[in-house]
Amino acid sequence: MPSKSASMDPAEAAKAEAISAYQSYWTELPKAYAVPAIEGTELQRYTAAEALAKAQAGVANLKTLGQIMTGAPVLTNPTVTGAELDKKTPNVTISACLDVLPWKLIQKDTGQPAPLPSTRATKYVVIALVERWEDGWKVLKSTPHGDQPC
C-alpha cells in the first residue's frame, strides 16, 4: 500500500512530515520531563537548537527542584501557517493549541502536586519553527503564547 505522502504533492507531504515531527516532539518531551532525563527518549531526533536547549534546561531545572511531570499536554489543530520549502534548509511555521492542564508538576519525593500559580494559562497557542535536516524534520523553536487562549 502506498504511503500517505506518495499521493500528495511534495509541498503538502513536506508540511505533513513537519507536523508529524512537531507532534512527536510533544510526545517525547513529556517522557523526558517524567524521568527527568533526555536519555531514553527520542527527543534529540525531533529537536535541535533552541528547542533542544530549552528541553535540556527544563530537565535540569526539574532535577534541581526534585520534581517530575506526569501526564502529558494535549496538542490540537497543528496547522502550517508559513512554509519556505525552496530554501537550502526548508522550514515551516506551525501554529497549534496546547492544553497543559493534564500535565502535572509533582514533587518526586512526596508524590504531591507542586504549587503552580493560579493565574497560569493552561490552554494557549504555541508557534513552532521546524526545519528539514538530513536526518528528518526538527523542531528548532516552540514558543508558547500564554496570552493567546485557544
mmCIF file of C-alpha atoms in Angstrom:
data_model
loop_
_atom_site.group_PDB
_atom_site.id
_atom_site.type_symbol
_atom_site.label_atom_id
_atom_site.label_comp_id
_atom_site.label_asym_id
_atom_site.label_seq_id
_atom_site.Cartn_x
_atom_site.Cartn_y
_atom_site.Cartn_z
ATOM 1 C CA MET A 1 0.000 0.000 0.000
ATOM 2 C CA PRO A 2 1.494 3.387 -0.949
ATOM 3 C CA SER A 3 2.332 5.777 1.836
ATOM 4 C CA LYS A 4 0.030 8.697 2.525
ATOM 5 C CA SER A 5 2.648 11.150 1.259
ATOM 6 C CA ALA A 6 3.062 9.289 -2.069
ATOM 7 C CA SER A 7 -0.327 10.571 -3.212
ATOM 8 C CA MET A 8 0.285 14.162 -2.032
ATOM 9 C CA ASP A 9 2.188 16.827 -3.864
ATOM 10 C CA PRO A 10 5.704 17.302 -2.431
ATOM 11 C CA ALA A 11 4.830 20.553 -0.628
ATOM 12 C CA GLU A 12 1.839 19.006 1.136
ATOM 13 C CA ALA A 13 3.884 15.921 2.007
ATOM 14 C CA ALA A 14 6.645 18.112 3.484
ATOM 15 C CA LYS A 15 4.111 20.020 5.586
ATOM 16 C CA ALA A 16 2.590 16.764 6.836
ATOM 17 C CA GLU A 17 6.060 15.446 7.746
ATOM 18 C CA ALA A 18 6.866 18.667 9.628
ATOM 19 C CA ILE A 19 3.596 18.458 11.587
ATOM 20 C CA SER A 20 4.321 14.810 12.375
ATOM 21 C CA ALA A 21 7.775 15.759 13.738
ATOM 22 C CA TYR A 22 6.207 18.503 15.883
ATOM 23 C CA GLN A 23 3.658 16.052 17.262
ATOM 24 C CA SER A 24 6.494 13.625 18.023
ATOM 25 C CA TYR A 25 8.303 16.417 19.882
ATOM 26 C CA TRP A 26 5.233 16.805 22.125
ATOM 27 C CA THR A 27 5.150 13.016 22.623
ATOM 28 C CA GLU A 28 8.828 12.815 23.603
ATOM 29 C CA LEU A 29 9.098 15.971 25.768
ATOM 30 C CA PRO A 30 6.723 14.653 28.475
ATOM 31 C CA LYS A 31 8.731 11.397 28.558
ATOM 32 C CA ALA A 32 11.895 13.399 29.321
ATOM 33 C CA TYR A 33 10.159 15.530 31.970
ATOM 34 C CA ALA A 34 8.694 12.423 33.658
ATOM 35 C CA VAL A 35 12.154 10.999 34.488
ATOM 36 C CA PRO A 36 13.650 13.785 34.306
ATOM 37 C CA ALA A 37 16.262 12.953 31.651
ATOM 38 C CA ILE A 38 16.591 13.335 27.908
ATOM 39 C CA GLU A 39 18.401 9.983 27.706
ATOM 40 C CA GLY A 40 15.985 7.191 26.925
ATOM 41 C CA THR A 41 13.763 9.417 24.778
ATOM 42 C CA GLU A 42 13.823 10.266 21.089
ATOM 43 C CA LEU A 43 13.739 13.991 21.823
ATOM 44 C CA GLN A 44 17.072 14.634 20.092
ATOM 45 C CA ARG A 45 15.681 13.015 16.947
ATOM 46 C CA TYR A 46 12.983 15.688 16.750
ATOM 47 C CA THR A 47 14.687 18.777 18.222
ATOM 48 C CA ALA A 48 17.727 20.972 17.755
ATOM 49 C CA ALA A 49 18.916 24.454 18.606
ATOM 50 C CA GLU A 50 16.707 26.446 20.991
ATOM 51 C CA ALA A 51 14.034 23.751 21.399
ATOM 52 C CA LEU A 52 16.628 21.178 22.468
ATOM 53 C CA ALA A 53 18.407 23.657 24.760
ATOM 54 C CA LYS A 54 15.092 24.554 26.438
ATOM 55 C CA ALA A 55 14.240 20.865 26.910
ATOM 56 C CA GLN A 56 17.671 20.226 28.443
ATOM 57 C CA ALA A 57 17.268 23.270 30.727
ATOM 58 C CA GLY A 58 13.784 22.095 31.716
ATOM 59 C CA VAL A 59 15.103 18.641 32.630
ATOM 60 C CA ALA A 60 17.974 20.195 34.634
ATOM 61 C CA ASN A 61 15.552 22.504 36.455
ATOM 62 C CA LEU A 62 13.235 19.622 37.373
ATOM 63 C CA LYS A 63 16.218 17.628 38.703
ATOM 64 C CA THR A 64 17.394 20.611 40.772
ATOM 65 C CA LEU A 65 13.929 21.122 42.258
ATOM 66 C CA GLY A 66 13.325 17.398 42.837
ATOM 67 C CA GLN A 67 10.291 17.451 40.575
ATOM 68 C CA ILE A 68 8.854 15.419 37.708
ATOM 69 C CA MET A 69 5.939 15.932 35.383
ATOM 70 C CA THR A 70 3.233 13.313 34.967
ATOM 71 C CA GLY A 71 0.612 13.047 32.279
ATOM 72 C CA ALA A 72 1.120 14.898 29.029
ATOM 73 C CA PRO A 73 -0.046 18.067 27.337
ATOM 74 C CA VAL A 74 -2.572 17.771 24.528
ATOM 75 C CA LEU A 75 -1.635 19.336 21.188
ATOM 76 C CA THR A 76 -4.576 20.044 18.897
ATOM 77 C CA ASN A 77 -5.081 21.535 15.465
ATOM 78 C CA PRO A 78 -1.437 21.796 14.348
ATOM 79 C CA THR A 79 -1.546 23.916 11.203
ATOM 80 C CA VAL A 80 1.202 25.095 8.883
ATOM 81 C CA THR A 81 0.962 28.889 8.836
ATOM 82 C CA GLY A 82 4.090 29.519 6.785
ATOM 83 C CA ALA A 83 6.424 27.495 4.602
ATOM 84 C CA GLU A 84 9.749 28.127 2.874
ATOM 85 C CA LEU A 85 10.228 24.804 1.160
ATOM 86 C CA ASP A 86 12.508 26.026 -1.644
ATOM 87 C CA LYS A 87 15.253 27.284 0.693
ATOM 88 C CA LYS A 88 18.550 25.432 1.167
ATOM 89 C CA THR A 89 17.170 24.304 4.531
ATOM 90 C CA PRO A 90 13.382 24.041 4.067
ATOM 91 C CA ASN A 91 11.300 25.181 7.021
ATOM 92 C CA VAL A 92 7.711 25.573 8.105
ATOM 93 C CA THR A 93 5.982 27.515 10.836
ATOM 94 C CA ILE A 94 3.311 25.611 12.728
ATOM 95 C CA SER A 95 0.608 27.034 14.954
ATOM 96 C CA ALA A 96 -1.283 24.758 17.352
ATOM 97 C CA CYS A 97 -3.280 24.763 20.557
ATOM 98 C CA LEU A 98 -1.574 23.303 23.631
ATOM 99 C CA ASP A 99 -3.553 22.211 26.675
ATOM 100 C CA VAL A 100 -1.156 21.731 29.609
ATOM 101 C CA LEU A 101 -3.841 21.066 32.232
ATOM 102 C CA PRO A 102 -3.358 17.237 32.060
ATOM 103 C CA TRP A 103 0.413 17.723 32.577
ATOM 104 C CA LYS A 104 1.052 17.770 36.318
ATOM 105 C CA LEU A 105 4.110 19.036 38.202
ATOM 106 C CA ILE A 106 4.879 16.638 41.083
ATOM 107 C CA GLN A 107 7.380 16.664 43.960
ATOM 108 C CA LYS A 108 9.327 13.449 43.268
ATOM 109 C CA ASP A 109 9.980 12.577 46.938
ATOM 110 C CA THR A 110 6.396 13.031 48.191
ATOM 111 C CA GLY A 111 4.335 12.435 45.055
ATOM 112 C CA GLN A 112 2.397 15.590 45.920
ATOM 113 C CA PRO A 113 1.499 18.215 43.314
ATOM 114 C CA ALA A 114 3.929 21.135 43.246
ATOM 115 C CA PRO A 115 2.351 24.560 43.690
ATOM 116 C CA LEU A 116 1.653 26.453 40.486
ATOM 117 C CA PRO A 117 0.346 29.989 40.023
ATOM 118 C CA SER A 118 -3.470 30.003 39.980
ATOM 119 C CA THR A 119 -3.357 32.585 37.202
ATOM 120 C CA ARG A 120 -1.242 30.492 34.821
ATOM 121 C CA ALA A 121 -2.574 29.889 31.332
ATOM 122 C CA THR A 122 -3.425 26.229 30.734
ATOM 123 C CA LYS A 123 -4.640 26.222 27.122
ATOM 124 C CA TYR A 124 -2.886 28.508 24.675
ATOM 125 C CA VAL A 125 -1.385 28.928 21.217
ATOM 126 C CA VAL A 126 2.113 27.595 20.517
ATOM 127 C CA ILE A 127 4.105 28.582 17.436
ATOM 128 C CA ALA A 128 6.940 26.366 16.206
ATOM 129 C CA LEU A 129 9.708 26.666 13.662
ATOM 130 C CA VAL A 130 10.514 23.280 12.131
ATOM 131 C CA GLU A 131 13.360 22.668 9.640
ATOM 132 C CA ARG A 132 14.146 19.737 7.394
ATOM 133 C CA TRP A 133 17.634 18.418 8.120
ATOM 134 C CA GLU A 134 19.423 15.478 6.504
ATOM 135 C CA ASP A 135 18.026 13.102 9.133
ATOM 136 C CA GLY A 136 14.475 14.491 9.115
ATOM 137 C CA TRP A 137 12.382 17.382 10.352
ATOM 138 C CA LYS A 138 13.490 19.016 13.601
ATOM 139 C CA VAL A 139 11.769 21.490 15.904
ATOM 140 C CA LEU A 140 14.142 24.423 16.360
ATOM 141 C CA LYS A 141 11.835 26.608 18.380
ATOM 142 C CA SER A 142 8.483 26.161 20.103
ATOM 143 C CA THR A 143 7.150 29.355 21.599
ATOM 144 C CA PRO A 144 4.193 29.377 23.986
ATOM 145 C CA HIS A 145 1.809 32.320 23.741
ATOM 146 C CA GLY A 146 0.116 32.178 27.146
ATOM 147 C CA ASP A 147 -1.675 35.427 26.365
ATOM 148 C CA GLN A 148 -3.448 33.779 23.391
ATOM 149 C CA PRO A 149 -6.047 31.288 24.648
ATOM 150 C CA CYS A 150 -7.397 28.700 22.219
#
